[in-house]
Amino acid sequence: MDLLRGRLKDVRVDPLEAYGLPSKGDKRLLALPAQESYYDHILNRCLKYWSSHIVFNDLDDAFASLVLGDKDASSGLAVDNHQSKEYRCFSLLVQSGFHRLETIVVQAMRKLREAIVAAHRSDSFAQNAYVFMIRTMILVRHRESYHPAVLHLLNRMHPSNPLATPVFHEISSYHILDLACRQKDINAALLAKLELSVQDPKVNQILSAITRGDWVAFWEVEKSMDAYQTQLVSEASNRMRRHAVESLGKAYLSADVHYLERATQMTWGDIQDVYNVQWSLVGNIVTIRQVKRK
């Protein structure tokens, strides 16, 4: 028996797969110490994953736009031993070009969110973990994860244990931009802005630009936003480009190609390929419509 045991190799279980979904009956992750340990495993996996996908480009501007250090320092979120890992995760995420997470990590974050919800937890750890997961899922564009997390943080955690004002306004702005840009519900976005009392000039300008179809203002505001808001606003970019192309096609007989590229935030070749326009380019002048002779 001892000889047989010596021949058998220990089966290594991935820490992220050690637990099942609480909604499927696995209650082990409802223990508070287990949640905090599991969160640490998630952070470690994110660090390892993104560091292996770094693309060495000039991403200093993108990283600077995150302003995580200043934001978290003034946010009122409790500082714990996870915070430095969270910052490093975002640093690597930006350097990797916002590389998508592997499925196992996305699933692990879902398990942790379910466990926090099932444990009726709204303390500083739960808030920190939720904010981290919301920010991460926004940057990797995982809509199925960040949307319910935002709603739970605002509608459940905040009434029970009020978020610090900067964090509340940050998460509220994500909710409003998601409504306006991804869900295409500008009325719901305006209503949410009033109900949540969000006074963010950039959010106001984006809502105004979408409402008026002002693509010039839309592009200008989008460029000035941080990485999180930019990812959310980009959901409306294609609609604004199409609107710009259609409006230019109706308003101009001809236009400078560089003006068209600025207005649509696309190259001339992409405008032709994506929208299949029958415009012609001679030199720097694009002929949009021919004058019909009588």
PDB file of C-alpha atoms in Angstrom:
ATOM      1  CA  MET A   1       0.000   0.000   0.000  1.00  0.00           C
ATOM      2  CA  ASP A   2       2.857   2.350   0.894  1.00  0.00           C
ATOM      3  CA  LEU A   3       4.556   1.489  -2.404  1.00  0.00           C
ATOM      4  CA  LEU A   4       1.353   2.281  -4.312  1.00  0.00           C
ATOM      5  CA  ARG A   5       0.950   5.578  -2.484  1.00  0.00           C
ATOM      6  CA  GLY A   6       4.521   6.479  -3.363  1.00  0.00           C
ATOM      7  CA  ARG A   7       3.839   5.932  -7.045  1.00  0.00           C
ATOM      8  CA  LEU A   8       0.740   8.127  -7.077  1.00  0.00           C
ATOM      9  CA  LYS A   9       1.391  11.778  -7.757  1.00  0.00           C
ATOM     10  CA  ASP A  10      -0.460  14.432  -5.819  1.00  0.00           C
ATOM     11  CA  VAL A  11      -3.155  16.015  -7.949  1.00  0.00           C
ATOM     12  CA  ARG A  12      -2.608  19.747  -8.129  1.00  0.00           C
ATOM     13  CA  VAL A  13      -5.839  21.691  -7.929  1.00  0.00           C
ATOM     14  CA  ASP A  14      -5.881  25.180  -9.385  1.00  0.00           C
ATOM     15  CA  PRO A  15      -6.758  27.531  -6.489  1.00  0.00           C
ATOM     16  CA  LEU A  16      -9.264  29.324  -8.719  1.00  0.00           C
ATOM     17  CA  GLU A  17     -11.043  26.041  -9.454  1.00  0.00           C
ATOM     18  CA  ALA A  18     -11.017  24.796  -5.874  1.00  0.00           C
ATOM     19  CA  TYR A  19     -14.459  26.311  -5.325  1.00  0.00           C
ATOM     20  CA  GLY A  20     -17.649  26.045  -7.323  1.00  0.00           C
ATOM     21  CA  LEU A  21     -20.293  28.679  -7.892  1.00  0.00           C
ATOM     22  CA  PRO A  22     -22.281  29.457  -4.729  1.00  0.00           C
ATOM     23  CA  SER A  23     -25.396  29.664  -6.909  1.00  0.00           C
ATOM     24  CA  LYS A  24     -24.803  26.016  -7.858  1.00  0.00           C
ATOM     25  CA  GLY A  25     -24.680  24.868  -4.243  1.00  0.00           C
ATOM     26  CA  ASP A  26     -21.029  25.263  -3.203  1.00  0.00           C
ATOM     27  CA  LYS A  27     -21.224  27.163   0.100  1.00  0.00           C
ATOM     28  CA  ARG A  28     -17.552  26.946   1.114  1.00  0.00           C
ATOM     29  CA  LEU A  29     -16.714  30.347  -0.316  1.00  0.00           C
ATOM     30  CA  LEU A  30     -19.289  32.005   1.931  1.00  0.00           C
ATOM     31  CA  ALA A  31     -16.742  31.961   4.765  1.00  0.00           C
ATOM     32  CA  LEU A  32     -15.236  35.441   5.014  1.00  0.00           C
ATOM     33  CA  PRO A  33     -11.580  34.323   5.375  1.00  0.00           C
ATOM     34  CA  ALA A  34     -12.036  32.066   2.334  1.00  0.00           C
ATOM     35  CA  GLN A  35     -13.245  35.040   0.276  1.00  0.00           C
ATOM     36  CA  GLU A  36     -10.214  37.138   1.168  1.00  0.00           C
ATOM     37  CA  SER A  37      -7.811  34.290   0.417  1.00  0.00           C
ATOM     38  CA  TYR A  38      -9.593  33.613  -2.885  1.00  0.00           C
ATOM     39  CA  TYR A  39      -9.367  37.281  -3.832  1.00  0.00           C
ATOM     40  CA  ASP A  40      -5.614  37.131  -3.285  1.00  0.00           C
ATOM     41  CA  HIS A  41      -5.419  34.153  -5.664  1.00  0.00           C
ATOM     42  CA  ILE A  42      -7.344  36.174  -8.270  1.00  0.00           C
ATOM     43  CA  LEU A  43      -4.930  39.084  -7.959  1.00  0.00           C
ATOM     44  CA  ASN A  44      -1.923  36.780  -8.268  1.00  0.00           C
ATOM     45  CA  ARG A  45      -3.360  35.161 -11.394  1.00  0.00           C
ATOM     46  CA  CYS A  46      -4.094  38.536 -12.974  1.00  0.00           C
ATOM     47  CA  LEU A  47      -0.528  39.664 -12.299  1.00  0.00           C
ATOM     48  CA  LYS A  48       0.867  36.510 -13.862  1.00  0.00           C
ATOM     49  CA  TYR A  49      -1.477  36.543 -16.858  1.00  0.00           C
ATOM     50  CA  TRP A  50      -1.083  40.163 -17.912  1.00  0.00           C
ATOM     51  CA  SER A  51       2.677  40.177 -17.363  1.00  0.00           C
ATOM     52  CA  SER A  52       2.899  37.394 -19.954  1.00  0.00           C
ATOM     53  CA  HIS A  53       0.981  39.456 -22.540  1.00  0.00           C
ATOM     54  CA  ILE A  54       2.802  42.760 -22.331  1.00  0.00           C
ATOM     55  CA  VAL A  55       3.238  44.501 -25.659  1.00  0.00           C
ATOM     56  CA  PHE A  56       6.181  46.867 -25.496  1.00  0.00           C
ATOM     57  CA  ASN A  57       4.683  49.985 -27.066  1.00  0.00           C
ATOM     58  CA  ASP A  58       4.552  53.586 -25.936  1.00  0.00           C
ATOM     59  CA  LEU A  59       1.666  53.267 -23.511  1.00  0.00           C
ATOM     60  CA  ASP A  60       2.750  55.928 -21.029  1.00  0.00           C
ATOM     61  CA  ASP A  61      -0.211  58.130 -21.910  1.00  0.00           C
ATOM     62  CA  ALA A  62      -2.669  55.274 -21.484  1.00  0.00           C
ATOM     63  CA  PHE A  63      -1.185  54.338 -18.131  1.00  0.00           C
ATOM     64  CA  ALA A  64      -1.182  57.937 -16.947  1.00  0.00           C
ATOM     65  CA  SER A  65      -4.858  58.244 -17.858  1.00  0.00           C
ATOM     66  CA  LEU A  66      -5.744  55.640 -15.257  1.00  0.00           C
ATOM     67  CA  VAL A  67      -4.628  57.961 -12.407  1.00  0.00           C
ATOM     68  CA  LEU A  68      -5.171  55.066 -10.032  1.00  0.00           C
ATOM     69  CA  GLY A  69      -2.749  56.276  -7.417  1.00  0.00           C
ATOM     70  CA  ASP A  70      -4.443  59.646  -6.947  1.00  0.00           C
ATOM     71  CA  LYS A  71      -7.928  58.236  -7.318  1.00  0.00           C
ATOM     72  CA  ASP A  72      -7.511  55.529  -4.704  1.00  0.00           C
ATOM     73  CA  ALA A  73      -5.587  57.742  -2.316  1.00  0.00           C
ATOM     74  CA  SER A  74      -8.482  60.191  -2.134  1.00  0.00           C
ATOM     75  CA  SER A  75     -11.328  57.739  -2.576  1.00  0.00           C
ATOM     76  CA  GLY A  76     -11.765  56.708   1.017  1.00  0.00           C
ATOM     77  CA  LEU A  77     -11.460  53.029   0.198  1.00  0.00           C
ATOM     78  CA  ALA A  78      -9.790  51.125   2.999  1.00  0.00           C
ATOM     79  CA  VAL A  79      -6.121  50.460   2.354  1.00  0.00           C
ATOM     80  CA  ASP A  80      -5.174  46.816   2.861  1.00  0.00           C
ATOM     81  CA  ASN A  81      -2.527  44.361   1.770  1.00  0.00           C
ATOM     82  CA  HIS A  82      -4.319  43.819  -1.544  1.00  0.00           C
ATOM     83  CA  GLN A  83      -4.052  47.421  -2.722  1.00  0.00           C
ATOM     84  CA  SER A  84      -0.503  47.302  -4.076  1.00  0.00           C
ATOM     85  CA  LYS A  85      -1.375  44.160  -6.035  1.00  0.00           C
ATOM     86  CA  GLU A  86      -4.467  45.845  -7.454  1.00  0.00           C
ATOM     87  CA  TYR A  87      -2.372  48.780  -8.654  1.00  0.00           C
ATOM     88  CA  ARG A  88       0.191  46.459 -10.226  1.00  0.00           C
ATOM     89  CA  CYS A  89      -2.629  44.542 -11.937  1.00  0.00           C
ATOM     90  CA  PHE A  90      -3.910  47.694 -13.618  1.00  0.00           C
ATOM     91  CA  SER A  91      -0.374  48.682 -14.571  1.00  0.00           C
ATOM     92  CA  LEU A  92       0.195  45.352 -16.313  1.00  0.00           C
ATOM     93  CA  LEU A  93      -3.275  45.431 -17.859  1.00  0.00           C
ATOM     94  CA  VAL A  94      -2.502  48.741 -19.555  1.00  0.00           C
ATOM     95  CA  GLN A  95       0.951  47.601 -20.652  1.00  0.00           C
ATOM     96  CA  SER A  96      -0.570  44.469 -22.185  1.00  0.00           C
ATOM     97  CA  GLY A  97      -2.840  46.625 -24.335  1.00  0.00           C
ATOM     98  CA  PHE A  98      -5.969  45.805 -22.295  1.00  0.00           C
ATOM     99  CA  HIS A  99      -5.510  42.111 -23.037  1.00  0.00           C
ATOM    100  CA  ARG A 100      -8.614  40.070 -22.246  1.00  0.00           C
ATOM    101  CA  LEU A 101      -8.681  37.858 -19.187  1.00  0.00           C
ATOM    102  CA  GLU A 102      -8.597  34.100 -19.461  1.00  0.00           C
ATOM    103  CA  THR A 103     -11.954  32.425 -18.845  1.00  0.00           C
ATOM    104  CA  ILE A 104     -10.918  30.843 -15.556  1.00  0.00           C
ATOM    105  CA  VAL A 105     -10.227  34.266 -14.005  1.00  0.00           C
ATOM    106  CA  VAL A 106     -13.512  35.712 -15.255  1.00  0.00           C
ATOM    107  CA  GLN A 107     -15.305  32.722 -13.743  1.00  0.00           C
ATOM    108  CA  ALA A 108     -13.371  33.127 -10.495  1.00  0.00           C
ATOM    109  CA  MET A 109     -14.476  36.742 -10.221  1.00  0.00           C
ATOM    110  CA  ARG A 110     -18.060  35.614 -10.708  1.00  0.00           C
ATOM    111  CA  LYS A 111     -17.662  33.081  -7.883  1.00  0.00           C
ATOM    112  CA  LEU A 112     -16.301  35.751  -5.565  1.00  0.00           C
ATOM    113  CA  ARG A 113     -19.081  38.197  -6.438  1.00  0.00           C
ATOM    114  CA  GLU A 114     -21.711  35.535  -5.797  1.00  0.00           C
ATOM    115  CA  ALA A 115     -20.081  34.639  -2.479  1.00  0.00           C
ATOM    116  CA  ILE A 116     -20.000  38.271  -1.347  1.00  0.00           C
ATOM    117  CA  VAL A 117     -23.660  38.687  -2.310  1.00  0.00           C
ATOM    118  CA  ALA A 118     -24.697  35.448  -0.581  1.00  0.00           C
ATOM    119  CA  ALA A 119     -22.824  36.467   2.573  1.00  0.00           C
ATOM    120  CA  HIS A 120     -24.665  39.835   2.567  1.00  0.00           C
ATOM    121  CA  ARG A 121     -21.293  41.510   2.817  1.00  0.00           C
ATOM    122  CA  SER A 122     -20.806  45.249   2.311  1.00  0.00           C
ATOM    123  CA  ASP A 123     -17.705  45.965   4.386  1.00  0.00           C
ATOM    124  CA  SER A 124     -14.549  47.646   3.104  1.00  0.00           C
ATOM    125  CA  PHE A 125     -13.145  44.380   1.727  1.00  0.00           C
ATOM    126  CA  ALA A 126     -16.300  43.689  -0.274  1.00  0.00           C
ATOM    127  CA  GLN A 127     -16.354  47.235  -1.615  1.00  0.00           C
ATOM    128  CA  ASN A 128     -12.669  47.145  -2.559  1.00  0.00           C
ATOM    129  CA  ALA A 129     -13.069  43.787  -4.292  1.00  0.00           C
ATOM    130  CA  TYR A 130     -16.135  44.965  -6.210  1.00  0.00           C
ATOM    131  CA  VAL A 131     -14.483  48.202  -7.332  1.00  0.00           C
ATOM    132  CA  PHE A 132     -11.432  46.264  -8.526  1.00  0.00           C
ATOM    133  CA  MET A 133     -13.552  43.760 -10.451  1.00  0.00           C
ATOM    134  CA  ILE A 134     -15.712  46.503 -11.977  1.00  0.00           C
ATOM    135  CA  ARG A 135     -12.688  48.462 -13.157  1.00  0.00           C
ATOM    136  CA  THR A 136     -11.030  45.340 -14.516  1.00  0.00           C
ATOM    137  CA  MET A 137     -14.096  44.114 -16.383  1.00  0.00           C
ATOM    138  CA  ILE A 138     -14.646  47.553 -17.904  1.00  0.00           C
ATOM    139  CA  LEU A 139     -11.084  47.641 -19.228  1.00  0.00           C
ATOM    140  CA  VAL A 140     -11.361  44.157 -20.758  1.00  0.00           C
ATOM    141  CA  ARG A 141     -14.895  44.943 -22.015  1.00  0.00           C
ATOM    142  CA  HIS A 142     -16.641  42.087 -20.203  1.00  0.00           C
ATOM    143  CA  ARG A 143     -20.118  43.613 -20.116  1.00  0.00           C
ATOM    144  CA  GLU A 144     -21.793  40.582 -18.526  1.00  0.00           C
ATOM    145  CA  SER A 145     -19.662  41.087 -15.420  1.00  0.00           C
ATOM    146  CA  TYR A 146     -19.299  44.804 -14.825  1.00  0.00           C
ATOM    147  CA  HIS A 147     -22.957  45.734 -15.349  1.00  0.00           C
ATOM    148  CA  PRO A 148     -24.495  43.569 -12.566  1.00  0.00           C
ATOM    149  CA  ALA A 149     -21.542  44.397 -10.303  1.00  0.00           C
ATOM    150  CA  VAL A 150     -22.143  48.130 -10.722  1.00  0.00           C
ATOM    151  CA  LEU A 151     -25.841  47.720  -9.920  1.00  0.00           C
ATOM    152  CA  HIS A 152     -25.142  45.647  -6.803  1.00  0.00           C
ATOM    153  CA  LEU A 153     -22.543  48.095  -5.519  1.00  0.00           C
ATOM    154  CA  LEU A 154     -24.862  51.078  -5.993  1.00  0.00           C
ATOM    155  CA  ASN A 155     -28.190  49.512  -5.014  1.00  0.00           C
ATOM    156  CA  ARG A 156     -27.185  47.055  -2.272  1.00  0.00           C
ATOM    157  CA  MET A 157     -23.801  47.829  -0.778  1.00  0.00           C
ATOM    158  CA  HIS A 158     -24.010  51.618  -0.805  1.00  0.00           C
ATOM    159  CA  PRO A 159     -27.317  51.881   1.136  1.00  0.00           C
ATOM    160  CA  SER A 160     -25.973  49.457   3.747  1.00  0.00           C
ATOM    161  CA  ASN A 161     -22.468  50.911   4.053  1.00  0.00           C
ATOM    162  CA  PRO A 162     -22.167  54.219   2.161  1.00  0.00           C
ATOM    163  CA  LEU A 163     -19.320  54.412  -0.304  1.00  0.00           C
ATOM    164  CA  ALA A 164     -16.875  57.284  -0.068  1.00  0.00           C
ATOM    165  CA  THR A 165     -18.101  60.170  -2.199  1.00  0.00           C
ATOM    166  CA  PRO A 166     -15.374  59.901  -4.902  1.00  0.00           C
ATOM    167  CA  VAL A 167     -16.016  56.160  -5.305  1.00  0.00           C
ATOM    168  CA  PHE A 168     -19.783  56.637  -5.427  1.00  0.00           C
ATOM    169  CA  HIS A 169     -19.455  59.279  -8.139  1.00  0.00           C
ATOM    170  CA  GLU A 170     -16.972  57.140 -10.079  1.00  0.00           C
ATOM    171  CA  ILE A 171     -19.187  54.047 -10.120  1.00  0.00           C
ATOM    172  CA  SER A 172     -22.290  56.146 -10.780  1.00  0.00           C
ATOM    173  CA  SER A 173     -20.625  57.688 -13.823  1.00  0.00           C
ATOM    174  CA  TYR A 174     -19.902  54.192 -15.158  1.00  0.00           C
ATOM    175  CA  HIS A 175     -23.574  53.280 -14.766  1.00  0.00           C
ATOM    176  CA  ILE A 176     -24.728  56.417 -16.577  1.00  0.00           C
ATOM    177  CA  LEU A 177     -22.260  56.016 -19.446  1.00  0.00           C
ATOM    178  CA  ASP A 178     -23.175  52.346 -19.821  1.00  0.00           C
ATOM    179  CA  LEU A 179     -26.856  53.261 -20.132  1.00  0.00           C
ATOM    180  CA  ALA A 180     -26.189  55.964 -22.710  1.00  0.00           C
ATOM    181  CA  CYS A 181     -23.469  54.294 -24.772  1.00  0.00           C
ATOM    182  CA  ARG A 182     -23.880  50.517 -24.617  1.00  0.00           C
ATOM    183  CA  GLN A 183     -27.584  50.221 -23.845  1.00  0.00           C
ATOM    184  CA  LYS A 184     -28.468  53.181 -26.101  1.00  0.00           C
ATOM    185  CA  ASP A 185     -30.977  54.466 -23.526  1.00  0.00           C
ATOM    186  CA  ILE A 186     -30.237  58.165 -23.248  1.00  0.00           C
ATOM    187  CA  ASN A 187     -33.459  58.830 -21.303  1.00  0.00           C
ATOM    188  CA  ALA A 188     -32.540  56.276 -18.637  1.00  0.00           C
ATOM    189  CA  ALA A 189     -29.037  57.761 -18.471  1.00  0.00           C
ATOM    190  CA  LEU A 190     -30.375  61.272 -17.911  1.00  0.00           C
ATOM    191  CA  LEU A 191     -32.788  59.993 -15.262  1.00  0.00           C
ATOM    192  CA  ALA A 192     -30.009  58.090 -13.490  1.00  0.00           C
ATOM    193  CA  LYS A 193     -27.834  61.211 -13.523  1.00  0.00           C
ATOM    194  CA  LEU A 194     -30.566  63.133 -11.728  1.00  0.00           C
ATOM    195  CA  GLU A 195     -31.331  60.357  -9.240  1.00  0.00           C
ATOM    196  CA  LEU A 196     -27.666  59.787  -8.383  1.00  0.00           C
ATOM    197  CA  SER A 197     -26.868  63.527  -8.355  1.00  0.00           C
ATOM    198  CA  VAL A 198     -23.784  63.046 -10.495  1.00  0.00           C
ATOM    199  CA  GLN A 199     -22.133  66.328 -11.470  1.00  0.00           C
ATOM    200  CA  ASP A 200     -19.347  65.189 -13.773  1.00  0.00           C
ATOM    201  CA  PRO A 201     -18.715  67.728 -16.563  1.00  0.00           C
ATOM    202  CA  LYS A 202     -17.356  65.069 -18.926  1.00  0.00           C
ATOM    203  CA  VAL A 203     -20.370  62.815 -18.406  1.00  0.00           C
ATOM    204  CA  ASN A 204     -22.670  65.788 -19.004  1.00  0.00           C
ATOM    205  CA  GLN A 205     -20.813  66.687 -22.202  1.00  0.00           C
ATOM    206  CA  ILE A 206     -20.977  63.130 -23.545  1.00  0.00           C
ATOM    207  CA  LEU A 207     -24.713  62.901 -22.870  1.00  0.00           C
ATOM    208  CA  SER A 208     -25.218  66.257 -24.560  1.00  0.00           C
ATOM    209  CA  ALA A 209     -23.100  65.256 -27.575  1.00  0.00           C
ATOM    210  CA  ILE A 210     -25.006  61.990 -28.045  1.00  0.00           C
ATOM    211  CA  THR A 211     -28.370  63.738 -27.678  1.00  0.00           C
ATOM    212  CA  ARG A 212     -27.476  66.416 -30.259  1.00  0.00           C
ATOM    213  CA  GLY A 213     -25.516  64.120 -32.553  1.00  0.00           C
ATOM    214  CA  ASP A 214     -22.499  66.397 -32.118  1.00  0.00           C
ATOM    215  CA  TRP A 215     -19.623  64.156 -33.169  1.00  0.00           C
ATOM    216  CA  VAL A 216     -17.037  66.942 -32.859  1.00  0.00           C
ATOM    217  CA  ALA A 217     -17.814  67.431 -29.159  1.00  0.00           C
ATOM    218  CA  PHE A 218     -18.054  63.653 -28.674  1.00  0.00           C
ATOM    219  CA  TRP A 219     -14.513  63.007 -29.948  1.00  0.00           C
ATOM    220  CA  GLU A 220     -13.068  65.918 -27.970  1.00  0.00           C
ATOM    221  CA  VAL A 221     -14.583  64.767 -24.677  1.00  0.00           C
ATOM    222  CA  GLU A 222     -13.708  61.118 -25.296  1.00  0.00           C
ATOM    223  CA  LYS A 223     -10.027  62.034 -25.690  1.00  0.00           C
ATOM    224  CA  SER A 224     -10.010  63.759 -22.287  1.00  0.00           C
ATOM    225  CA  MET A 225     -11.555  60.883 -20.331  1.00  0.00           C
ATOM    226  CA  ASP A 226      -9.711  58.324 -18.232  1.00  0.00           C
ATOM    227  CA  ALA A 227      -9.260  54.740 -19.412  1.00  0.00           C
ATOM    228  CA  TYR A 228     -12.416  53.408 -17.741  1.00  0.00           C
ATOM    229  CA  GLN A 229     -14.782  56.059 -19.077  1.00  0.00           C
ATOM    230  CA  THR A 230     -13.147  55.851 -22.509  1.00  0.00           C
ATOM    231  CA  GLN A 231     -13.871  52.124 -22.723  1.00  0.00           C
ATOM    232  CA  LEU A 232     -17.524  52.723 -21.836  1.00  0.00           C
ATOM    233  CA  VAL A 233     -17.927  55.676 -24.196  1.00  0.00           C
ATOM    234  CA  SER A 234     -16.341  53.723 -27.046  1.00  0.00           C
ATOM    235  CA  GLU A 235     -19.534  51.647 -27.149  1.00  0.00           C
ATOM    236  CA  ALA A 236     -21.164  54.632 -28.856  1.00  0.00           C
ATOM    237  CA  SER A 237     -18.239  55.417 -31.169  1.00  0.00           C
ATOM    238  CA  ASN A 238     -19.495  53.410 -34.148  1.00  0.00           C
ATOM    239  CA  ARG A 239     -22.920  55.065 -33.943  1.00  0.00           C
ATOM    240  CA  MET A 240     -21.326  58.512 -33.878  1.00  0.00           C
ATOM    241  CA  ARG A 241     -19.073  57.625 -36.834  1.00  0.00           C
ATOM    242  CA  ARG A 242     -22.022  56.423 -38.883  1.00  0.00           C
ATOM    243  CA  HIS A 243     -23.941  59.569 -37.982  1.00  0.00           C
ATOM    244  CA  ALA A 244     -20.956  61.690 -39.016  1.00  0.00           C
ATOM    245  CA  VAL A 245     -20.605  59.913 -42.378  1.00  0.00           C
ATOM    246  CA  GLU A 246     -24.326  60.217 -43.123  1.00  0.00           C
ATOM    247  CA  SER A 247     -24.401  63.897 -42.138  1.00  0.00           C
ATOM    248  CA  LEU A 248     -21.314  64.727 -44.183  1.00  0.00           C
ATOM    249  CA  GLY A 249     -22.784  62.904 -47.155  1.00  0.00           C
ATOM    250  CA  LYS A 250     -25.904  65.073 -47.011  1.00  0.00           C
ATOM    251  CA  ALA A 251     -24.202  68.376 -46.240  1.00  0.00           C
ATOM    252  CA  TYR A 252     -21.197  68.488 -48.587  1.00  0.00           C
ATOM    253  CA  LEU A 253     -20.532  68.172 -52.286  1.00  0.00           C
ATOM    254  CA  SER A 254     -16.805  67.850 -51.561  1.00  0.00           C
ATOM    255  CA  ALA A 255     -14.494  68.098 -48.574  1.00  0.00           C
ATOM    256  CA  ASP A 256     -10.848  67.874 -47.619  1.00  0.00           C
ATOM    257  CA  VAL A 257      -9.887  64.275 -46.847  1.00  0.00           C
ATOM    258  CA  HIS A 258      -8.135  65.271 -43.618  1.00  0.00           C
ATOM    259  CA  TYR A 259     -11.311  66.973 -42.400  1.00  0.00           C
ATOM    260  CA  LEU A 260     -13.310  63.820 -43.103  1.00  0.00           C
ATOM    261  CA  GLU A 261     -10.788  61.724 -41.202  1.00  0.00           C
ATOM    262  CA  ARG A 262     -10.951  64.051 -38.193  1.00  0.00           C
ATOM    263  CA  ALA A 263     -14.742  64.119 -38.258  1.00  0.00           C
ATOM    264  CA  THR A 264     -15.075  60.332 -38.346  1.00  0.00           C
ATOM    265  CA  GLN A 265     -11.891  59.395 -36.448  1.00  0.00           C
ATOM    266  CA  MET A 266     -11.150  56.977 -39.297  1.00  0.00           C
ATOM    267  CA  THR A 267      -8.715  56.813 -42.178  1.00  0.00           C
ATOM    268  CA  TRP A 268      -9.976  57.445 -45.698  1.00  0.00           C
ATOM    269  CA  GLY A 269      -9.495  53.786 -46.566  1.00  0.00           C
ATOM    270  CA  ASP A 270     -11.524  52.654 -43.556  1.00  0.00           C
ATOM    271  CA  ILE A 271     -14.348  55.048 -44.414  1.00  0.00           C
ATOM    272  CA  GLN A 272     -14.588  53.447 -47.857  1.00  0.00           C
ATOM    273  CA  ASP A 273     -14.334  49.879 -46.572  1.00  0.00           C
ATOM    274  CA  VAL A 274     -16.680  50.132 -43.584  1.00  0.00           C
ATOM    275  CA  TYR A 275     -19.404  52.341 -45.046  1.00  0.00           C
ATOM    276  CA  ASN A 276     -19.016  51.453 -48.731  1.00  0.00           C
ATOM    277  CA  VAL A 277     -19.322  55.093 -49.784  1.00  0.00           C
ATOM    278  CA  GLN A 278     -19.178  55.926 -53.469  1.00  0.00           C
ATOM    279  CA  TRP A 279     -16.990  58.947 -52.903  1.00  0.00           C
ATOM    280  CA  SER A 280     -13.874  59.639 -54.975  1.00  0.00           C
ATOM    281  CA  LEU A 281     -10.541  61.067 -53.882  1.00  0.00           C
ATOM    282  CA  VAL A 282      -8.425  63.290 -56.134  1.00  0.00           C
ATOM    283  CA  GLY A 283      -5.410  64.749 -54.405  1.00  0.00           C
ATOM    284  CA  ASN A 284      -6.665  65.829 -50.984  1.00  0.00           C
ATOM    285  CA  ILE A 285     -10.223  66.562 -52.098  1.00  0.00           C
ATOM    286  CA  VAL A 286     -12.999  64.002 -51.722  1.00  0.00           C
ATOM    287  CA  THR A 287     -15.924  64.392 -54.100  1.00  0.00           C
ATOM    288  CA  ILE A 288     -19.000  63.338 -52.147  1.00  0.00           C
ATOM    289  CA  ARG A 289     -21.774  64.204 -54.597  1.00  0.00           C
ATOM    290  CA  GLN A 290     -21.763  65.234 -58.228  1.00  0.00           C
ATOM    291  CA  VAL A 291     -23.800  68.271 -59.211  1.00  0.00           C
ATOM    292  CA  LYS A 292     -26.573  67.164 -61.513  1.00  0.00           C
ATOM    293  CA  ARG A 293     -26.723  69.266 -64.649  1.00  0.00           C
ATOM    294  CA  LYS A 294     -30.091  70.221 -65.999  1.00  0.00           C
TER     295      LYS A 294
END
